[in-house]
Amino acid sequence: MKKADIAPFFATLKAANPQPQTELEFTNVFELLAAVLLSAATRRLFAVANTPHKMRALGLPALTDHIKTIGLFRNKAKNLFETCRLLIERHDGEVPRSREALEALPGVGRKTANVVLNVAFGEPTMAVDTHIFRVGNRTGLAPGKNPLQVELKLLERVPAEYLVDAHHWLILLGRYVCTARSPKCGECAVAAYCDFKTCSPPR
């Protein structure tokens, strides 16, 4: 994607969705962190334990039982339970606002930290999941061989005025339009700026 096309690409996405929101369900920062760690809907769990203290009080067996329908649920339960302990001991039960502190929590990698920093705290970060990785490469916006390369390229190329919301726009684009197997190029509002050969009209 040409540098000159990047600003209109994001301007078009913004015009269609001026205030994009995450599709994760949460009512506080801890719930957001837990939802990303579990990679699943957690309404049933949060109804009984939506803080680190409450989740520790619930106990590991009960926590495990609440999430047993989730893939890798035993390992995720252990990570979340230990995360709760560290949040209580190191951060007074609050989710920290620094990447280093977040990544020191069990099961929290760079992507999860970026989601929390962006969604909860409004930081201009870029959590590269499978959707953003695909969109970054397919459109030519931020080609890279791995998520970190795509993340760094996005941070370099996305204009500052769009950076806070870019994560949401790109995820939604990848999830609903620029899909993995059959991209809906005919429905794509930003097809004119895309490098994908079946999307881009002659210019």
Tab-separated table of C-alpha atoms in Angstrom:
chain	number	residue	atom	x	y	z
A	1	MET	CA	0.000	0.000	0.000
A	2	LYS	CA	1.359	3.383	-0.995
A	3	LYS	CA	2.054	5.819	1.823
A	4	ALA	CA	-0.341	8.315	0.228
A	5	ASP	CA	-3.164	5.771	0.487
A	6	ILE	CA	-2.841	5.119	4.217
A	7	ALA	CA	-4.573	8.275	5.489
A	8	PRO	CA	-7.594	7.910	3.166
A	9	PHE	CA	-7.732	4.191	4.028
A	10	PHE	CA	-8.213	5.025	7.711
A	11	ALA	CA	-10.348	8.087	7.022
A	12	THR	CA	-12.757	5.797	5.171
A	13	LEU	CA	-12.841	3.308	8.050
A	14	LYS	CA	-13.432	6.145	10.513
A	15	ALA	CA	-16.257	7.630	8.453
A	16	ALA	CA	-18.027	4.261	8.482
A	17	ASN	CA	-17.425	3.669	12.213
A	18	PRO	CA	-16.379	6.858	14.050
A	19	GLN	CA	-16.142	5.283	17.515
A	20	PRO	CA	-15.235	1.616	17.137
A	21	GLN	CA	-15.628	-0.565	20.209
A	22	THR	CA	-14.193	-3.906	21.229
A	23	GLU	CA	-16.479	-6.908	20.974
A	24	LEU	CA	-15.126	-8.291	24.239
A	25	GLU	CA	-17.636	-8.235	27.100
A	26	PHE	CA	-16.367	-6.585	30.287
A	27	THR	CA	-17.367	-4.041	32.924
A	28	ASN	CA	-13.970	-3.343	34.501
A	29	VAL	CA	-10.297	-3.630	33.573
A	30	PHE	CA	-9.828	-6.907	35.409
A	31	GLU	CA	-12.711	-8.471	33.476
A	32	LEU	CA	-11.090	-7.283	30.243
A	33	LEU	CA	-7.773	-8.873	31.200
A	34	ALA	CA	-9.488	-12.125	32.187
A	35	ALA	CA	-11.571	-12.211	29.001
A	36	VAL	CA	-8.465	-11.869	26.842
A	37	LEU	CA	-6.574	-14.459	28.887
A	38	LEU	CA	-9.416	-16.938	28.521
A	39	SER	CA	-10.131	-16.087	24.862
A	40	ALA	CA	-13.799	-16.663	25.522
A	41	ALA	CA	-17.055	-15.205	26.744
A	42	THR	CA	-16.961	-15.073	30.524
A	43	ARG	CA	-20.341	-13.694	31.589
A	44	ARG	CA	-21.136	-16.708	33.785
A	45	LEU	CA	-17.802	-16.480	35.586
A	46	PHE	CA	-17.927	-12.718	36.088
A	47	ALA	CA	-21.396	-13.010	37.617
A	48	VAL	CA	-19.771	-14.668	40.641
A	49	ALA	CA	-16.187	-13.363	40.519
A	50	ASN	CA	-15.253	-10.156	38.723
A	51	THR	CA	-12.275	-9.008	40.818
A	52	PRO	CA	-8.979	-10.690	41.716
A	53	HIS	CA	-10.046	-11.007	45.362
A	54	LYS	CA	-13.372	-12.648	44.476
A	55	MET	CA	-11.699	-15.006	42.026
A	56	ARG	CA	-9.134	-16.109	44.590
A	57	ALA	CA	-11.951	-16.623	47.078
A	58	LEU	CA	-13.776	-18.752	44.515
A	59	GLY	CA	-10.866	-21.178	44.506
A	60	LEU	CA	-9.068	-22.905	41.659
A	61	PRO	CA	-11.381	-25.957	41.411
A	62	ALA	CA	-14.493	-23.782	41.114
A	63	LEU	CA	-12.771	-21.435	38.663
A	64	THR	CA	-11.739	-24.420	36.549
A	65	ASP	CA	-15.294	-25.757	36.600
A	66	HIS	CA	-16.690	-22.399	35.447
A	67	ILE	CA	-14.502	-22.380	32.320
A	68	LYS	CA	-14.413	-26.109	31.485
A	69	THR	CA	-16.020	-25.567	28.080
A	70	ILE	CA	-13.077	-23.398	26.977
A	71	GLY	CA	-10.108	-24.893	25.134
A	72	LEU	CA	-7.075	-25.514	27.364
A	73	PHE	CA	-9.281	-24.618	30.330
A	74	ARG	CA	-7.089	-26.182	33.034
A	75	ASN	CA	-3.983	-24.271	32.012
A	76	LYS	CA	-5.957	-21.042	31.553
A	77	ALA	CA	-7.554	-21.445	34.975
A	78	LYS	CA	-4.147	-21.883	36.621
A	79	ASN	CA	-2.752	-18.816	34.838
A	80	LEU	CA	-5.737	-16.661	35.740
A	81	PHE	CA	-5.732	-17.828	39.364
A	82	GLU	CA	-2.024	-17.045	39.695
A	83	THR	CA	-2.524	-13.723	37.926
A	84	CYS	CA	-5.103	-12.816	40.558
A	85	ARG	CA	-2.593	-13.572	43.313
A	86	LEU	CA	0.047	-11.367	41.723
A	87	LEU	CA	-2.427	-8.543	41.105
A	88	ILE	CA	-3.338	-8.594	44.792
A	89	GLU	CA	0.232	-8.891	46.084
A	90	ARG	CA	1.975	-6.529	43.678
A	91	HIS	CA	-0.697	-4.091	42.483
A	92	ASP	CA	-3.302	-3.797	45.275
A	93	GLY	CA	-5.769	-5.786	43.200
A	94	GLU	CA	-5.607	-3.380	40.263
A	95	VAL	CA	-4.550	-4.140	36.690
A	96	PRO	CA	-1.273	-2.275	36.024
A	97	ARG	CA	-0.920	0.224	33.213
A	98	SER	CA	2.589	-0.713	32.114
A	99	ARG	CA	3.567	-3.275	29.508
A	100	GLU	CA	6.341	-4.677	31.697
A	101	ALA	CA	4.028	-5.286	34.651
A	102	LEU	CA	1.329	-6.799	32.463
A	103	GLU	CA	3.713	-9.156	30.686
A	104	ALA	CA	5.034	-10.319	34.074
A	105	LEU	CA	1.623	-11.897	34.742
A	106	PRO	CA	1.128	-15.602	33.905
A	107	GLY	CA	-0.257	-16.162	30.417
A	108	VAL	CA	-0.008	-12.490	29.468
A	109	GLY	CA	2.025	-11.982	26.328
A	110	ARG	CA	2.578	-8.958	24.162
A	111	LYS	CA	-0.768	-9.243	22.354
A	112	THR	CA	-2.796	-9.471	25.574
A	113	ALA	CA	-0.866	-6.565	27.087
A	114	ASN	CA	-1.529	-4.487	23.980
A	115	VAL	CA	-5.270	-5.215	24.136
A	116	VAL	CA	-5.453	-4.078	27.762
A	117	LEU	CA	-3.312	-0.993	27.166
A	118	ASN	CA	-5.368	0.024	24.131
A	119	VAL	CA	-8.907	-0.891	25.167
A	120	ALA	CA	-8.751	-0.084	28.874
A	121	PHE	CA	-6.276	2.774	28.950
A	122	GLY	CA	-6.488	4.304	25.477
A	123	GLU	CA	-2.826	3.730	24.674
A	124	PRO	CA	-1.871	3.831	20.955
A	125	THR	CA	-0.851	0.189	20.816
A	126	MET	CA	-1.551	-2.505	18.245
A	127	ALA	CA	-2.557	-6.012	19.340
A	128	VAL	CA	-1.861	-8.156	16.288
A	129	ASP	CA	-4.185	-11.148	16.235
A	130	THR	CA	-4.854	-13.397	13.239
A	131	HIS	CA	-7.233	-10.839	11.705
A	132	ILE	CA	-4.837	-7.895	11.902
A	133	PHE	CA	-1.928	-10.057	10.762
A	134	ARG	CA	-3.935	-11.064	7.673
A	135	VAL	CA	-5.179	-7.545	6.909
A	136	GLY	CA	-1.743	-6.018	7.398
A	137	ASN	CA	-0.199	-8.436	4.908
A	138	ARG	CA	-3.036	-8.780	2.413
A	139	THR	CA	-3.668	-5.063	1.993
A	140	GLY	CA	0.017	-4.173	1.935
A	141	LEU	CA	-0.541	-1.807	4.859
A	142	ALA	CA	1.973	-3.547	7.109
A	143	PRO	CA	3.613	-6.626	5.607
A	144	GLY	CA	5.479	-8.835	8.037
A	145	LYS	CA	6.507	-12.438	8.605
A	146	ASN	CA	5.329	-12.526	12.213
A	147	PRO	CA	2.962	-10.547	14.478
A	148	LEU	CA	5.738	-8.394	15.951
A	149	GLN	CA	6.899	-7.273	12.508
A	150	VAL	CA	3.326	-6.369	11.555
A	151	GLU	CA	2.805	-4.542	14.858
A	152	LEU	CA	5.951	-2.442	14.479
A	153	LYS	CA	5.142	-1.650	10.855
A	154	LEU	CA	1.620	-0.539	11.810
A	155	LEU	CA	2.949	1.701	14.573
A	156	GLU	CA	5.302	3.220	12.008
A	157	ARG	CA	2.787	3.692	9.167
A	158	VAL	CA	-0.579	4.471	10.790
A	159	PRO	CA	-1.078	8.253	11.134
A	160	ALA	CA	-1.116	9.397	14.759
A	161	GLU	CA	-4.705	10.656	14.622
A	162	TYR	CA	-5.948	7.148	13.789
A	163	LEU	CA	-3.622	5.065	15.944
A	164	VAL	CA	-5.759	4.631	19.071
A	165	ASP	CA	-8.728	3.253	17.111
A	166	ALA	CA	-6.797	1.493	14.326
A	167	HIS	CA	-6.685	-1.776	16.283
A	168	HIS	CA	-10.498	-1.967	16.347
A	169	TRP	CA	-10.996	-0.952	12.713
A	170	LEU	CA	-8.526	-3.534	11.457
A	171	ILE	CA	-9.937	-6.353	13.591
A	172	LEU	CA	-13.482	-5.622	12.433
A	173	LEU	CA	-12.325	-5.393	8.819
A	174	GLY	CA	-10.575	-8.751	9.080
A	175	ARG	CA	-13.369	-10.460	10.988
A	176	TYR	CA	-16.283	-9.424	8.799
A	177	VAL	CA	-14.985	-8.296	5.399
A	178	CYS	CA	-11.363	-9.249	4.731
A	179	THR	CA	-11.999	-12.822	5.831
A	180	ALA	CA	-9.427	-15.573	5.554
A	181	ARG	CA	-10.882	-17.837	2.884
A	182	SER	CA	-13.274	-15.653	0.927
A	183	PRO	CA	-12.589	-11.931	1.332
A	184	LYS	CA	-15.638	-9.833	0.494
A	185	CYS	CA	-13.818	-7.413	-1.759
A	186	GLY	CA	-17.028	-6.260	-3.417
A	187	GLU	CA	-18.336	-5.082	-0.050
A	188	CYS	CA	-15.089	-3.540	1.168
A	189	ALA	CA	-15.132	0.223	1.637
A	190	VAL	CA	-11.338	0.427	1.399
A	191	ALA	CA	-10.809	-1.883	-1.595
A	192	ALA	CA	-9.542	1.044	-3.675
A	193	TYR	CA	-6.485	1.348	-1.414
A	194	CYS	CA	-5.769	-2.388	-1.077
A	195	ASP	CA	-2.868	-4.230	-2.727
A	196	PHE	CA	-4.735	-7.538	-2.863
A	197	LYS	CA	-4.904	-8.364	-6.553
A	198	THR	CA	-8.591	-9.304	-6.644
A	199	CYS	CA	-9.609	-6.180	-4.715
A	200	SER	CA	-7.721	-3.369	-6.300
A	201	PRO	CA	-9.239	-1.735	-9.357
A	202	PRO	CA	-6.788	-0.486	-12.005
A	203	ARG	CA	-5.388	2.912	-11.142
